[in-house]
Coordinates of C-alpha atoms in Angstrom, one line a residue:
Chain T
X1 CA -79.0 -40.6 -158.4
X2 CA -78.6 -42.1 -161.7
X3 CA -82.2 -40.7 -162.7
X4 CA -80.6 -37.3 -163.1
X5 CA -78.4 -37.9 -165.7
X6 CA -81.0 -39.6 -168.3
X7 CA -83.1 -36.5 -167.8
X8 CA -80.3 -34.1 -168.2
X9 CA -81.1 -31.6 -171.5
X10 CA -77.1 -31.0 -170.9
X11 CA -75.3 -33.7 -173.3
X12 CA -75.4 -32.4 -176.5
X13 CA -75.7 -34.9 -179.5
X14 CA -78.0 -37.5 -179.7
X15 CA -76.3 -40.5 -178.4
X16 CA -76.0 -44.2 -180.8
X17 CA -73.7 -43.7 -183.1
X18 CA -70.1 -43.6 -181.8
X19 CA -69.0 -47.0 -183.1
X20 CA -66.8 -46.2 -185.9
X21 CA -64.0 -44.4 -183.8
X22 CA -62.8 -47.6 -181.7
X23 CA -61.4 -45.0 -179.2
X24 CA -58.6 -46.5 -177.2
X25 CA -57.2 -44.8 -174.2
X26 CA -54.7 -44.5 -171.6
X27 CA -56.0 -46.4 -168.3
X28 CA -54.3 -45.4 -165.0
X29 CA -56.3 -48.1 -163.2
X30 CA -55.2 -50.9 -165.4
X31 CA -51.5 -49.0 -166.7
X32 CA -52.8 -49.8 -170.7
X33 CA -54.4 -48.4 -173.1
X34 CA -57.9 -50.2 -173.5
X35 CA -60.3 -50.0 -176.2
X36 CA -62.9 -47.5 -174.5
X37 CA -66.5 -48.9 -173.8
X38 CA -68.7 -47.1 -172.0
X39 CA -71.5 -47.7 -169.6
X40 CA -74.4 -47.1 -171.6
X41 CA -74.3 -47.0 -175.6
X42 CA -73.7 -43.8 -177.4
X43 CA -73.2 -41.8 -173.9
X44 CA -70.1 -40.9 -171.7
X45 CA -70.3 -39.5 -168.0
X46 CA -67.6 -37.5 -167.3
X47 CA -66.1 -35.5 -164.1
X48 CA -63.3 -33.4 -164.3
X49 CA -61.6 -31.6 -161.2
X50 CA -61.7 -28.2 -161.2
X51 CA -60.0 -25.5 -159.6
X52 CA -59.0 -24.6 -155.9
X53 CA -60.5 -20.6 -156.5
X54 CA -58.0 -19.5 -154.2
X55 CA -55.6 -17.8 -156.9
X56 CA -55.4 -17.9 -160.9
X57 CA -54.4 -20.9 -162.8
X58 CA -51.3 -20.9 -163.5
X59 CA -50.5 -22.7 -167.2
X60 CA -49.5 -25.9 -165.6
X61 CA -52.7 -26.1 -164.9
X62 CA -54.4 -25.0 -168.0
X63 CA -52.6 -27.3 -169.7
X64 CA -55.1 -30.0 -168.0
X65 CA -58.1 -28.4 -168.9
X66 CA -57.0 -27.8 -172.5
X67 CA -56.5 -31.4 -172.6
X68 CA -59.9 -32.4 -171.1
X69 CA -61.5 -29.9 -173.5
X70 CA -59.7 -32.2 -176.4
X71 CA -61.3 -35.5 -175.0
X72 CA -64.7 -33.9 -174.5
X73 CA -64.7 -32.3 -178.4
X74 CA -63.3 -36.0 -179.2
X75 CA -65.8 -38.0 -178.0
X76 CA -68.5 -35.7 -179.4
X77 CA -67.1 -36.0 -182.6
X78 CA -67.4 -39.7 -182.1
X79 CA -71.2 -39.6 -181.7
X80 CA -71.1 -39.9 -177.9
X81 CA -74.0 -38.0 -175.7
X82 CA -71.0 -36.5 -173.0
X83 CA -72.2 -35.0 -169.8
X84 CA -69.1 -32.9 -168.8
X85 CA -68.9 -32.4 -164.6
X86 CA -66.6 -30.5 -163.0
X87 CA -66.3 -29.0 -159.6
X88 CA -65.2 -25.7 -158.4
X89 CA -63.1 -26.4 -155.0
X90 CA -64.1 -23.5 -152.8
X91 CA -63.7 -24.9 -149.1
X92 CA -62.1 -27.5 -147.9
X93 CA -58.5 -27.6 -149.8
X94 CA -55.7 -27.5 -147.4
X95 CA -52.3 -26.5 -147.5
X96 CA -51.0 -30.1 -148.3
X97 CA -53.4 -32.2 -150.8
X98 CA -53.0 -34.8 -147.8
X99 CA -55.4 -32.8 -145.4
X100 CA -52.8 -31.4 -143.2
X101 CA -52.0 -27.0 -142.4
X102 CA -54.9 -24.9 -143.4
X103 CA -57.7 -24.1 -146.0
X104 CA -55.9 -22.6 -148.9
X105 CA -59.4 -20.3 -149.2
X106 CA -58.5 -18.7 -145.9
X107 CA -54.9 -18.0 -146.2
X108 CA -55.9 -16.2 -149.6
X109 CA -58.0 -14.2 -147.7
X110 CA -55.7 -13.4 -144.7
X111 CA -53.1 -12.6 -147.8
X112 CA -55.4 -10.5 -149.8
X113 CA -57.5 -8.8 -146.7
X114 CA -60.7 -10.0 -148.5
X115 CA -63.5 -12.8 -147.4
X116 CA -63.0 -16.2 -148.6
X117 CA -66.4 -15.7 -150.4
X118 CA -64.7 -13.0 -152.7
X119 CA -62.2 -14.3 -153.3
X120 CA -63.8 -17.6 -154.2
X121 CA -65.8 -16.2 -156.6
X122 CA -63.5 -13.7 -157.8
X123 CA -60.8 -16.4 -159.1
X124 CA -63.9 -18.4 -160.6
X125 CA -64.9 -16.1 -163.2
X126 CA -61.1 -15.3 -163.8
X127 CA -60.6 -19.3 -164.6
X128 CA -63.7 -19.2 -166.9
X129 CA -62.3 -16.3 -168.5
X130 CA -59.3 -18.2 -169.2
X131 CA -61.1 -20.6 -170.2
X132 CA -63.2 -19.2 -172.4
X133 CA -59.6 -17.5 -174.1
X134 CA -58.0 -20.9 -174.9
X135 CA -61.5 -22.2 -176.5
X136 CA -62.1 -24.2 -173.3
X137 CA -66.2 -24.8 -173.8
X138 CA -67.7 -24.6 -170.5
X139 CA -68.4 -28.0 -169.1
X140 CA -72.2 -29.3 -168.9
X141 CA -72.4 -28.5 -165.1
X142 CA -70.4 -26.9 -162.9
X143 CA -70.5 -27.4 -159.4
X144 CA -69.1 -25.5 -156.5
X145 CA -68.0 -27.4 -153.3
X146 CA -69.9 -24.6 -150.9
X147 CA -73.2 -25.6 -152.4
X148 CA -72.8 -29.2 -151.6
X149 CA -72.2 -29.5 -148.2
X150 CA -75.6 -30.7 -146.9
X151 CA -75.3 -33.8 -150.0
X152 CA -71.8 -34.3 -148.3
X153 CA -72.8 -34.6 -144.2
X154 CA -75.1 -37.7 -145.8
X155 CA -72.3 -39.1 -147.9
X156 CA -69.9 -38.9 -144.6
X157 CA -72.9 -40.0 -142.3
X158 CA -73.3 -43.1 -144.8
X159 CA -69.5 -43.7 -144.5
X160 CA -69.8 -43.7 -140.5
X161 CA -72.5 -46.0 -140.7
X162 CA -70.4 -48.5 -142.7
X163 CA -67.9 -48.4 -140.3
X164 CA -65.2 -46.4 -142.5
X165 CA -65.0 -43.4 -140.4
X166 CA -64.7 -42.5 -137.1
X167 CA -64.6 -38.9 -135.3
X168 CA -62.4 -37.5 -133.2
X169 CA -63.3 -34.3 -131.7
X170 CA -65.1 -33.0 -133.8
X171 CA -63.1 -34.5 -137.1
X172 CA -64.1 -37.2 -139.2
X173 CA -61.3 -39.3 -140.7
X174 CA -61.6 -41.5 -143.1
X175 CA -60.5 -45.1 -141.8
X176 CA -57.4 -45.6 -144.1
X177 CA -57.5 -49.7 -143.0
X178 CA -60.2 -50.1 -145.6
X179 CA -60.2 -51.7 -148.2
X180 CA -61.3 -49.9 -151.8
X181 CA -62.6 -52.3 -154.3
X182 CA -60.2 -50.5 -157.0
X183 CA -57.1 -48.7 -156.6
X184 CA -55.5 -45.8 -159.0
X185 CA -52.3 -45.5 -157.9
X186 CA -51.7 -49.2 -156.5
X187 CA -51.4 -47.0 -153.0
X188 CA -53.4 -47.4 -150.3
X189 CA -55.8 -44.2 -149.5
X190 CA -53.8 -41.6 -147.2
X191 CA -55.4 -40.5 -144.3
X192 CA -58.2 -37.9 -145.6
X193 CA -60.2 -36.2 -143.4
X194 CA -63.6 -36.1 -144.8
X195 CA -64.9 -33.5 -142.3
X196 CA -63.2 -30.9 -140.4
X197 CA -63.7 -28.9 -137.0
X198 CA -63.8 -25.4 -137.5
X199 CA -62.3 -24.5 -134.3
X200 CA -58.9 -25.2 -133.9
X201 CA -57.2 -28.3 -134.3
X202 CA -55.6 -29.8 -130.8
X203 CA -51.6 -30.6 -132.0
X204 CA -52.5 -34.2 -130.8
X205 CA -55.3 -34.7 -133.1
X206 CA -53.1 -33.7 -136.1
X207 CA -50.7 -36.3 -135.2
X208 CA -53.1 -38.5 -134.9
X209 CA -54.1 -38.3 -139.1
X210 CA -50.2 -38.9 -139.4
X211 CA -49.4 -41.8 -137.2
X212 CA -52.9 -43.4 -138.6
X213 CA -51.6 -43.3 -141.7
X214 CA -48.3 -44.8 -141.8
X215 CA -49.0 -47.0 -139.5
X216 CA -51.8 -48.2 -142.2
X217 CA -49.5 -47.4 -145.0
X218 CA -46.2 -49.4 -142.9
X219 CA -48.9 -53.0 -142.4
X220 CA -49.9 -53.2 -146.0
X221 CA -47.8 -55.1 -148.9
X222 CA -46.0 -52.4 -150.8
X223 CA -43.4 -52.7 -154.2
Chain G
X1 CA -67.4 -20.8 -144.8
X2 CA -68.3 -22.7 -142.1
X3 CA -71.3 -25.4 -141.4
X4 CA -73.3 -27.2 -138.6
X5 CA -73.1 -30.8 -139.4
X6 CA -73.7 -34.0 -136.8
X7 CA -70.3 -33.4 -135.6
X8 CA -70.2 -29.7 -134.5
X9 CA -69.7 -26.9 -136.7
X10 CA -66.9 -27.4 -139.3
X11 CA -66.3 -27.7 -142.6
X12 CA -66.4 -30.6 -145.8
X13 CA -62.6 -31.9 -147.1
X14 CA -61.2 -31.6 -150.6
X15 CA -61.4 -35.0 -151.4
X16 CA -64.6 -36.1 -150.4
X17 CA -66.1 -32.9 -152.2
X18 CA -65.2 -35.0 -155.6
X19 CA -66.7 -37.9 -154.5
X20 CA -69.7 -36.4 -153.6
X21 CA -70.3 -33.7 -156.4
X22 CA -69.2 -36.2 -158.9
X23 CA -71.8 -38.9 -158.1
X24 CA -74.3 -36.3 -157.5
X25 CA -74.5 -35.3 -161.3
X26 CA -73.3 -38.9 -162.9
X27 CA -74.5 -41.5 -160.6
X28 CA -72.4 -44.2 -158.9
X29 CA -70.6 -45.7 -161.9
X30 CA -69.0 -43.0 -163.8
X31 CA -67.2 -43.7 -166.9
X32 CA -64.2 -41.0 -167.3
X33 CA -62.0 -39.6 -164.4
X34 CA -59.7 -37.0 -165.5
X35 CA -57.1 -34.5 -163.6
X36 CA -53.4 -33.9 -163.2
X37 CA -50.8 -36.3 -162.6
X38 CA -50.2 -35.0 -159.6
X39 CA -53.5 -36.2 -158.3
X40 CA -53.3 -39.5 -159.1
X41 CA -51.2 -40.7 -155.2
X42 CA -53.4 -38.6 -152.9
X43 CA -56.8 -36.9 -154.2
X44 CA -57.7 -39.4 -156.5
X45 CA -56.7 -42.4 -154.1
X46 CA -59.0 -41.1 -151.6
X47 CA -61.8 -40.3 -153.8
X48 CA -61.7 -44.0 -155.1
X49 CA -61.2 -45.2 -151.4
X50 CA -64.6 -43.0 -150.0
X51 CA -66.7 -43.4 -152.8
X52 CA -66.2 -47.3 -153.5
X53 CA -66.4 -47.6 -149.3
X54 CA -69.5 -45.9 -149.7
X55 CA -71.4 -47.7 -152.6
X56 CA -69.4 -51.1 -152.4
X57 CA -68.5 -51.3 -156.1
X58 CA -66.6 -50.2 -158.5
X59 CA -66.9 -46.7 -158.9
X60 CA -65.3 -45.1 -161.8
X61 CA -63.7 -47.1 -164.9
X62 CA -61.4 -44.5 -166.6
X63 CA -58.8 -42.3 -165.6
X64 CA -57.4 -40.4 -167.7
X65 CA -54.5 -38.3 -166.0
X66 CA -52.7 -35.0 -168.2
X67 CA -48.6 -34.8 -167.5
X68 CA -46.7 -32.1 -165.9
X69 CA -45.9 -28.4 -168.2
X70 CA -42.1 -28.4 -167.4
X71 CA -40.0 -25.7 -167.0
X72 CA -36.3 -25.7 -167.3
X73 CA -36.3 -25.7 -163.8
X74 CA -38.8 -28.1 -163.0
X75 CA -42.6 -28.5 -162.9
X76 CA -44.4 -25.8 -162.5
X77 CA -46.6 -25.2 -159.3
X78 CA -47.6 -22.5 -157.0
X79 CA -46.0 -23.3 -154.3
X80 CA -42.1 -23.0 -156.1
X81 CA -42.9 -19.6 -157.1
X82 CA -42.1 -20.2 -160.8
X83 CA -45.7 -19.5 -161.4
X84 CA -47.1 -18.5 -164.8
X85 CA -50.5 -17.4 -165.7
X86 CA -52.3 -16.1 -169.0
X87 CA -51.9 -12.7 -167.6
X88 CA -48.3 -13.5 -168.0
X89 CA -48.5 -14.7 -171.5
X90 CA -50.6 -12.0 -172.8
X91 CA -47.7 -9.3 -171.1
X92 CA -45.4 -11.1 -173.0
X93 CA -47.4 -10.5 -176.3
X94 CA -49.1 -14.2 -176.9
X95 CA -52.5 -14.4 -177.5
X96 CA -54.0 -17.3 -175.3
X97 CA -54.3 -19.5 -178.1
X98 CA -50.7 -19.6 -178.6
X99 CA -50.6 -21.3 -175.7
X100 CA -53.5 -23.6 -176.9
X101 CA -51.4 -24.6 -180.0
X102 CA -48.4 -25.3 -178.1
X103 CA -50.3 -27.7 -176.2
X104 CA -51.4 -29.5 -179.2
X105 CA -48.1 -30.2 -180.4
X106 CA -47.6 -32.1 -177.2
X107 CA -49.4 -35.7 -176.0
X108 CA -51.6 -35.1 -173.0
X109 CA -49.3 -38.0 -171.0
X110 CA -45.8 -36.5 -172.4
X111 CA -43.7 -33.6 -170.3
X112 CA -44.3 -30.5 -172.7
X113 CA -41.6 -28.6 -172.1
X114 CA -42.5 -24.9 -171.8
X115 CA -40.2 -21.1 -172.8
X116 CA -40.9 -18.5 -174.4
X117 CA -38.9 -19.6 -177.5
X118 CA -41.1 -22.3 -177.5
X119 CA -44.5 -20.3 -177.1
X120 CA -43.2 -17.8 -179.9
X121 CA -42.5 -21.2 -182.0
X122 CA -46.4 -21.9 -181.4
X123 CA -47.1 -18.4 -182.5
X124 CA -45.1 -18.4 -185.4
X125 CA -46.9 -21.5 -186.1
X126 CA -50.8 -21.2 -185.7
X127 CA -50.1 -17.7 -187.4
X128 CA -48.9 -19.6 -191.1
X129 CA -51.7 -22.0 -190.2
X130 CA -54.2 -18.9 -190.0
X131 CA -52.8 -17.2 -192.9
X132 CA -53.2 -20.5 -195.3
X133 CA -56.4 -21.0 -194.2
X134 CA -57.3 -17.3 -194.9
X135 CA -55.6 -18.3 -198.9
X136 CA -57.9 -20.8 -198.7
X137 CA -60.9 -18.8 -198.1
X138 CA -60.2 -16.3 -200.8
X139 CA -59.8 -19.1 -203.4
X140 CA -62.5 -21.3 -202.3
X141 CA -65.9 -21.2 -204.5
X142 CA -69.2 -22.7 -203.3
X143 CA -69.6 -25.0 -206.2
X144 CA -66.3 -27.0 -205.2
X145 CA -67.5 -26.5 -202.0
X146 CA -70.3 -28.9 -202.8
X147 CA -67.5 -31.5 -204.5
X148 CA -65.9 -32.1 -201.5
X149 CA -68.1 -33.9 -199.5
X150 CA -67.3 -37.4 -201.4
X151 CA -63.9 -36.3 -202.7
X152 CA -62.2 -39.6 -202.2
X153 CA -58.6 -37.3 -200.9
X154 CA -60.9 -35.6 -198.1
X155 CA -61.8 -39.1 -197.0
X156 CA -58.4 -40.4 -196.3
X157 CA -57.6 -36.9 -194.8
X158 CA -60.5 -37.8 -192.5
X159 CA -59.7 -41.7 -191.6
X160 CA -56.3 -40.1 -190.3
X161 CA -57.6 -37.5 -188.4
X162 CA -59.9 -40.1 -186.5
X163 CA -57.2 -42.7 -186.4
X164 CA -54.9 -40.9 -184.8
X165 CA -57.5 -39.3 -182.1
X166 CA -58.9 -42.5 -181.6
X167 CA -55.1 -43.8 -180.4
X168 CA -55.0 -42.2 -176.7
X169 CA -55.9 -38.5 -178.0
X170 CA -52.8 -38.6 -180.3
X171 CA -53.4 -34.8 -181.2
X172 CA -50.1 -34.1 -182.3
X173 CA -50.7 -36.3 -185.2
X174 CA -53.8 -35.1 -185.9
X175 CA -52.4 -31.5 -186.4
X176 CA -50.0 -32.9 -188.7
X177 CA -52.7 -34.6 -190.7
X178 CA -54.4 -31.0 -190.9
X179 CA -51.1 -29.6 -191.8
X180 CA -51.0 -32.1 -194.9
X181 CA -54.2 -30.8 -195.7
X182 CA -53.5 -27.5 -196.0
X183 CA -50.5 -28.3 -197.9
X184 CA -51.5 -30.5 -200.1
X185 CA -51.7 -28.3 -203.6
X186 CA -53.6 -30.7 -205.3
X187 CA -56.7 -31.2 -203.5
X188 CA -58.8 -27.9 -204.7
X189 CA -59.4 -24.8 -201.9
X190 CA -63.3 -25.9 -201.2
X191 CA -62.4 -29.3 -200.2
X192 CA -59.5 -28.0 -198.2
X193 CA -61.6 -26.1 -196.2
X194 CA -64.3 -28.4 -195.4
X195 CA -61.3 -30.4 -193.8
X196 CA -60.0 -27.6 -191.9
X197 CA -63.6 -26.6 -190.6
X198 CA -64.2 -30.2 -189.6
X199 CA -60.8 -30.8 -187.7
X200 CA -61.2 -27.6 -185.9
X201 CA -64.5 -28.8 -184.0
X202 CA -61.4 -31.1 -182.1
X203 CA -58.8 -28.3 -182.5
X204 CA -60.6 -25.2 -181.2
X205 CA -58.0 -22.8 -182.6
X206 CA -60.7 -20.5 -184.3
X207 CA -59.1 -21.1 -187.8
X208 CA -62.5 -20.5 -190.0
X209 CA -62.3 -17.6 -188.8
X210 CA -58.8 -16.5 -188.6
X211 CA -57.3 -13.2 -189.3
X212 CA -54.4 -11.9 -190.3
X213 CA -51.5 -10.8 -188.6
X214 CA -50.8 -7.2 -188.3
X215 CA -50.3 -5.6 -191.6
X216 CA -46.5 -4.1 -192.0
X217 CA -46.7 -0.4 -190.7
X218 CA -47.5 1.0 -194.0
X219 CA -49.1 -1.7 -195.9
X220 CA -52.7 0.2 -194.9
X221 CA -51.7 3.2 -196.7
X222 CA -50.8 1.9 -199.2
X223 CA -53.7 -0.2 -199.9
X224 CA -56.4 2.7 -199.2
X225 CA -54.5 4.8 -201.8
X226 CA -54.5 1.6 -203.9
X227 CA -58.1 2.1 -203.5
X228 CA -58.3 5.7 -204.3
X229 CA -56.0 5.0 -207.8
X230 CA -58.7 2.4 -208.9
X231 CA -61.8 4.9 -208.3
X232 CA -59.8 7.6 -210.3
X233 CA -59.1 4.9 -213.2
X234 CA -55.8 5.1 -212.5
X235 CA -55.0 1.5 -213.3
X236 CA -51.3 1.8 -213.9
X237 CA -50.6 3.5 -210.4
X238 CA -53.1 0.6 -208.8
X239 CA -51.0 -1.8 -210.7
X240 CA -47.4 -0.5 -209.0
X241 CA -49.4 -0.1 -205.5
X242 CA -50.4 -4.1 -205.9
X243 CA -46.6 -5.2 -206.8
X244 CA -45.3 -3.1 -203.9
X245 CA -47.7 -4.4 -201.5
X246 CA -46.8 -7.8 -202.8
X247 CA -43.1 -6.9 -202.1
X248 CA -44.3 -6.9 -198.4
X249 CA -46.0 -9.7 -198.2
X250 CA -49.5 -8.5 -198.6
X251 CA -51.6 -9.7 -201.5
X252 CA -54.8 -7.9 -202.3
X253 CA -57.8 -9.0 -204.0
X254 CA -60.9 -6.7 -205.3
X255 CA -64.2 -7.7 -204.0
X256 CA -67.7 -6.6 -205.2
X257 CA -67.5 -5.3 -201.2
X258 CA -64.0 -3.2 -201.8
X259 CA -60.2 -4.5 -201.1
X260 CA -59.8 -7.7 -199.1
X261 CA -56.1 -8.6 -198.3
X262 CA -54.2 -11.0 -196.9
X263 CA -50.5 -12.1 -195.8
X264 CA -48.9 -14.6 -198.1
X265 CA -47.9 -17.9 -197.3
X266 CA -44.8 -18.7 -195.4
X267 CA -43.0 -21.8 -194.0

């Protein structure tokens, strides 16, 4: 995996001289801001979340992407080699961000009597046009959810095999008992469901994601 | 948008689509992280929770979250119905990069509080900006232009501007440094620009090539009849065209390549 980004033609500027800056930023992991040191010298990999295609982005919104723009042209300016990632969420976003109701995709398409395909698509090149309105410079790659699927079956067949999922009729849920090495928030994962049945979801099933959770969330140590 | 997979036919979840994607094109240790706040307790958790279950270490080592936009009535989502878009802007009249500037006059991790007074305060703002940089460009010649690579002024102009991105992204200081620059009177056009070119690689707000605001409704008229006096020799009548153009806010200057004009500088 690595192997693909020190072949990548994407990042820009030649990387090795980005030590006169001292950048210093903002941490959510550790709450302070840090004096920024990257992996490898002179070049930054970066991921950005993109947009859920399902409508246009609203300025709340672009107001993120204006700011990642900023750090991106920042750290170029600073010498770094930055290969800029973000996704393009066209499956798989439910209702609530906590993998409960339905695919926000589908609804748009019930609400706007068009396929889920059109109107993924549609609401992508609108966000690059806004994009490209507010001076927004296309990131490096941009990758849409629909066209990763078969890379994601592995990474949730990996996760079964380390015992950190289990199915339930035809869902896979993440097993919110373990344990990540880091933590953003200082909360403990929710439940997620990393894959999803089509067909429809038995009401007991869907109470089983909640009661998992809290009863995971109720057992650990919380401030 | 449906998929045969080990477990039956279904379909992939938000979060582990970030996981996935992201290590995909990065690798397993990623450097930067960035989204909304509002990310932070559920997607984000659960990408970190997968994707460090998955490779056993650390996954990502920044990130870097951007605050809420604020209404008066609250944040702004979807879902509440108060729901802006740049459609909306542009009905109201803004160009989108009147929404750009607004947002640099904000830190990424403040609340920036958004209105329309406030977006027409941005306007009204990257507009002057625009209108002393085009001032600039009509003064500027190629010789200073030369100068003000090692002008010593520049070079503090320059340690700001990276100091203050350098401290957490701190962009609104940066565009105050550039505001100095621009104002400052005695560091010559040439050297001015160079500045302004520079800091707009970080900016983005198109200002080397920035155009004027819409001429008053008769200024055009005025200046093509301008035009006409000067072919006809009529130097006095050009004259009393130029001081009542002036009067209006429109300053003219003749060019081997016919009239340029621009707006005069306001605070």
């Amino acid at each position: 995996m690595m192997s693909e980004v020190g072949n990548t033609k994407a990042a820009g500027n030649a990387p090795g001289h980005a030590v006169d800056w001292n950048l210093v930023f903002f941490n959510t992991l550790t709450r302070s801001k840090d004096a920024f040191v990257p992996i490898e010298p002179g070049r930054v990999r970066l991921y950005c979340c993109g947009p859920t295609v399902y409508n246009t982005a609203h300025i709340g919104n672009l107001r993120t992407y204006i700011f990642e723009d900023l750090l991106v042209r920042v750290l170029r300016e600073a010498g770094y080699a930055v290969t800029h990632v973000m996704n393009i969420t066209d499956v798989g976003h439910l209702q609530s961000d906590a993998d409960e109701g339905e695919d926000k995709m589908v609804l748009a398409a019930e609400r706007e009597h068009r396929s889920p395909w059109d109107i993924a698509r549609g609401y992508e090149e609108t966000f690059f046009a806004d994009c490209a309105a507010l001076n927004i410079k296309r990131p490096d790659i941009v990758s849409r959810a629909t066209e990763h699927v078969t890379e994601m079956i592995a990474f949730i067949e990996q996760l079964e095999k380390n015992g950190c999922a289990y199915v339930i009729d035809g869902n896979v849920y993440f097993d919110v008992s373990t344990r990540p090495t880091t933590n953003c928030a200082a909360a403990c994962p929710t439940a997620a469901l990393p894959w999803r049945a089509s067909r429809p979801t038995p009401a007991s099933g869907i109470r089983r994601i909640s009661s998992c959770g809290s009863r995971n969330r109720s057992s650990r140590d919380r401030s | 948008m449906k998929w045969d997979s080990p477990w039956g036919v279904g379909f992939p979840g938000w979060h582990i689509e970030c996981s996935v994607m992201a290590s995909k094109y990065l690798g397993s240790h990623i450097d930067i992280h960035c989204g909304g706040i509002d990310h932070i307790s559920i997607h984000h958790t659960n990408e970190i929770a997968q994707s460090e279950c998955y490779y056993g270490h650390r996954w990502v080592n920044w990130w870097m979250h951007a605050e809420f936009l604020v209404l008066d009535k609250g944040k702004m989502s979807k879902s509440s119905g108060e729901f802006l878009d740049l459609s909306a802007v542009r009905e109201e009249g803004f160009d989108p990069l009147h929404y750009r500037y607004l947002c640099l006059t904000a830190h990424y991790r403040s609340h920036l509080r958004f209105s329309w007074e406030a977006l027409d305060g941005a306007r009204r703002g990257l507009q002057n900006l625009y209108n002393r940089v085009i001032a600039l460009r009509l003064t500027a010649s190629a010789k200073a232009g030369r100068r003000a690579a090692t002008d010593p002024a520049g070079e503090r102009y320059r340690e700001q501007f990276r100091a203050a991105l350098a401290d957490d992204l701190n962009v609104p200081v940066a565009l105050s440094v550039l505001w100095s620059v621009v104002k400052d009177a005695k560091l010559d056009a040439a050297a001015r620009l160079a500045l302004v070119e520079a800091f707009d690689r970080v900016f983005g707000l198109g200002l080397i090539d920035a155009q004027p605001a819409e001429l008053p409704p008769d200024a055009m008229a005025m200046i093509r009849e301008r035009e006409g006096a000067r072919q006809a020799g009529d130097w006095a009548k050009a004259d009393e065209l130029r001081a009542k153009l002036a009067e209006r806010g429109v300053m003219v200057k003749d060019t081997a390549k016919g009239t340029e004009w621009y707006l005069s500088e306001t605070d």
